[in-house]
Every structure is written in C-alpha cells, then in structure tokens.
Amino acid sequence: MESASQDINLNSPNKGLLSDAMTDVPVDSAASARTAAPQGLTLAEEEELRSELAKVEEEIGTLRQVLAAKERHCGELKRKLGLTPLDGLKQNLSKSWHDVQVSTAYKKTQETLSQAGQKTSAALSNVGSVISRKLGDMRNSATFKSFEDRVGTIKSRVVGSRENSTDGLHSPSGAGDNPPQDNAPF
C-alpha cells in the first residue's frame, strides 16, 4: 500500500499485506507450528486449523487497515463540513438524554415524582387552611380581643401624649404660625 489515505479493496490480491502502521498484531506462524498438536487432532486437521487461523489473522489485519482508512476519510469529511468534535459531543449528549427520557425507568420515576408533588401540594394546602382557621379562631378569642384592646389603649396614650407635647412647643425663630410637622415613620 503506497499511501495511508488510499482506499482498500477487499478483492485486491494485496489484501493480506500489512502496512507499517499495522504491526501491533503479532503473527508468529513459526512459533505456532512448533507447538505440539492437541490431543484428538490428526496432523491434517491441525494443518487445516492452522491454515484457517492464518487466513483469519490476515483478514483481521485487512479489516483494521480498512477501518483506519475509513476513519481517516470520515475525519476529512467532517473537517471539510466544518463539524467539530464539540458538535459530535452535543449530538451524543442529546441522543443520550433522549434515550433516558424514553426509558421505562425514567417514565416511572417521573410519574412517581409527579404523584408525590401532587400529594405534597394537597397536604400543604390543607396545612395552610388549618393554620388560617386557627388564626381566625384565635383572633376571635377573648384573650386576643383583650390583648388587642390593651395595645390600642397604649397606642392612643402614646400618640395622644405626643400630640399634646408638640402643641406646646414653639419655633425658636418666633414663627408660630406654621404647625409643627410630624416626621415620625409611622
């Protein structure tokens, strides 16, 4: 094979030749020929199996070469199209998320969580209405009304005493015609 980008023809008479890049598959037919024949095999059966093994190893090497050439060609096409590895990653993640969403386990989990959310919402609504009712009952109780009356009395005393104390104050400049301004935050 002359170049790495050359397409490999599986029907080529050179299909069994390995390139320099494909030396990672150790094929030692001499060492395998030296081993003793397994029990139960005749010499002819052993030779047939060894021949078949050599052919399979040869085909594996050829397929690796074809795969490497196809991967290079795929990379060139992606580069020409402007596709980046990030685009491929996005596509893989999108497909994986879609696969998760259509899975039975995801659907069951989603359904269970939805039911739990509905039950929790109903329970919180019930708790809210109970608290509201209890606060209404408490507000209508004699103790609360007594407390409310006392707070109102204290407020009127504080506000009343404040109004009385500001009525007697006069401006140091002698301009008593303008009423005092109440700058209190309440």
C-alpha positions as MATLAB code, in Angstrom:
seq = 'MESASQDINLNSPNKGLLSDAMTDVPVDSAASARTAAPQGLTLAEEEELRSELAKVEEEIGTLRQVLAAKERHCGELKRKLGLTPLDGLKQNLSKSWHDVQVSTAYKKTQETLSQAGQKTSAALSNVGSVISRKLGDMRNSATFKSFEDRVGTIKSRVVGSRENSTDGLHSPSGAGDNPPQDNAPF';
ca = [
       0.000    0.000    0.000;
       1.511    3.309   -1.025;
      -0.455    5.897    0.962;
      -2.442    5.887    4.158;
      -5.426    7.616    2.528;
      -5.704    5.045   -0.265;
      -8.988    3.119   -0.221;
      -8.501   -0.599    0.341;
     -10.168   -3.069   -1.963;
     -11.026   -6.312   -0.192;
     -10.847   -8.188   -3.502;
      -7.318   -6.956   -4.173;
      -4.524   -9.538   -4.447;
      -2.602   -7.389   -1.940;
      -5.308   -7.606    0.740;
      -3.162   -9.675    3.084;
      -0.206   -7.301    3.147;
       0.114   -5.300    6.345;
       1.304   -1.712    6.317;
       3.963   -0.450    8.704;
       1.236    1.074   10.888;
      -0.405   -2.307   11.454;
       2.406   -4.096   13.231;
       0.563   -4.353   16.550;
      -0.876   -7.797   15.700;
       1.777  -10.407   16.404;
       1.575  -13.249   13.916;
       4.188  -15.880   14.582;
       3.338  -18.865   12.425;
       6.716  -20.465   13.086;
       6.122  -20.478   16.833;
       2.622  -21.848   16.429;
       3.917  -24.604   14.141;
       6.398  -25.744   16.783;
       3.763  -26.419   19.424;
       2.599  -29.960   19.884;
      -0.696  -30.940   18.326;
      -3.573  -31.007   20.809;
      -4.882  -34.413   21.717;
      -7.570  -35.764   19.454;
      -6.444  -33.905   16.314;
      -4.842  -35.545   13.368;
      -1.974  -33.932   11.556;
      -4.267  -32.999    8.654;
      -6.841  -31.396   10.999;
      -4.121  -29.429   12.718;
      -2.762  -28.171    9.388;
      -6.288  -27.191    8.300;
      -6.868  -25.265   11.543;
      -3.512  -23.519   11.262;
      -4.298  -22.512    7.700;
      -7.705  -21.188    8.751;
      -6.084  -19.291   11.660;
      -3.601  -17.649    9.299;
      -6.447  -16.598    6.970;
      -8.491  -15.153    9.865;
      -5.470  -13.245   11.181;
      -4.841  -11.962    7.662;
      -8.475  -10.825    7.356;
      -8.281   -9.108   10.761;
      -5.248   -7.146    9.588;
      -7.029   -6.179    6.378;
     -10.142   -5.078    8.266;
      -8.003   -2.953   10.581;
      -6.460   -1.270    7.577;
      -9.880   -0.692    6.038;
     -11.209    0.697    9.318;
      -8.234    3.045    9.710;
      -8.691    4.300    6.137;
     -12.438    4.801    6.676;
     -11.811    6.686    9.946;
      -9.326    8.989    8.188;
     -11.801    9.572    5.365;
     -14.573   10.279    7.898;
     -12.321   12.787    9.667;
     -11.536   14.537    6.395;
     -15.234   14.777    5.504;
     -16.097   16.187    8.932;
     -13.279   18.716    8.644;
     -14.471   19.809    5.196;
     -18.034   20.155    6.516;
     -16.828   22.200    9.475;
     -18.043   19.680   12.016;
     -16.074   19.825   15.235;
     -15.706   17.236   17.975;
     -17.861   19.523   20.142;
     -20.725   19.143   17.650;
     -20.401   15.383   17.902;
     -20.379   15.566   21.689;
     -23.513   17.740   21.675;
     -25.239   15.289   19.365;
     -24.229   12.319   21.535;
     -25.428   14.041   24.714;
     -28.700   14.998   23.078;
     -29.269   11.445   21.897;
     -28.339   10.034   25.303;
     -30.747   12.418   27.081;
     -33.492   11.445   24.644;
     -32.775    7.760   25.300;
     -33.008    8.384   29.052;
     -36.310   10.238   28.670;
     -37.927    7.431   26.707;
     -36.675    4.749   29.092;
     -39.195    2.929   31.249;
     -37.321    3.719   34.461;
     -37.344    7.458   33.726;
     -41.053    7.432   32.928;
     -41.865    5.530   36.138;
     -39.703    7.885   38.205;
     -41.276   10.939   36.602;
     -44.765    9.570   37.257;
     -43.928    8.776   40.887;
     -42.441   12.221   41.496;
     -45.444   13.863   39.885;
     -47.795   11.974   42.185;
     -45.642   12.827   45.200;
     -45.688   16.500   44.196;
     -49.469   16.485   43.918;
     -49.844   14.831   47.318;
     -47.378   17.281   48.886;
     -49.222   20.230   47.359;
     -52.542   18.967   48.700;
     -51.035   18.412   52.161;
     -49.513   21.915   52.244;
     -52.821   23.399   51.140;
     -54.576   21.584   53.982;
     -51.965   22.771   56.485;
     -52.382   26.351   55.247;
     -56.144   26.261   55.615;
     -55.867   24.748   59.117;
     -53.402   27.460   60.183;
     -55.634   30.151   58.700;
     -58.666   28.777   60.521;
     -56.750   28.531   63.810;
     -55.516   32.122   63.487;
     -59.090   33.257   62.799;
     -60.289   31.372   65.860;
     -57.504   32.882   67.920;
     -58.337   36.408   66.740;
     -61.954   35.919   67.785;
     -60.948   34.637   71.232;
     -61.477   36.745   74.351;
     -57.776   36.696   75.206;
     -56.762   38.126   71.845;
     -59.501   40.794   71.958;
     -58.317   41.819   75.439;
     -54.714   41.993   74.176;
     -55.809   43.990   71.119;
     -57.722   46.451   73.339;
     -54.687   46.938   75.582;
     -52.395   47.581   72.599;
     -54.918   50.061   71.216;
     -55.094   51.865   74.574;
     -51.306   52.082   74.832;
     -51.096   53.361   71.273;
     -53.686   56.061   71.861;
     -51.877   57.173   75.026;
     -48.521   57.358   73.213;
     -49.940   59.153   70.182;
     -52.122   61.384   72.350;
     -49.255   62.410   74.602;
     -47.109   63.110   71.588;
     -49.740   65.414   70.076;
     -50.143   67.209   73.393;
     -46.416   67.722   73.822;
     -45.903   69.109   70.310;
     -48.790   71.599   70.647;
     -46.986   73.498   73.378;
     -43.695   73.814   71.509;
     -42.944   76.998   69.658;
     -40.414   77.610   66.998;
     -37.250   79.302   68.220;
     -37.400   81.729   65.300;
     -40.679   83.078   66.561;
     -42.697   81.910   63.552;
     -45.519   80.220   65.423;
     -47.924   80.439   62.501;
     -46.743   77.192   60.899;
     -47.929   73.997   62.606;
     -45.171   71.558   63.596;
     -44.501   68.740   61.084;
     -44.685   65.153   62.191;
     -41.689   63.333   60.671;
     -42.308   60.077   62.508;
     -42.012   56.931   60.330;
     -45.441   55.678   61.456;
];
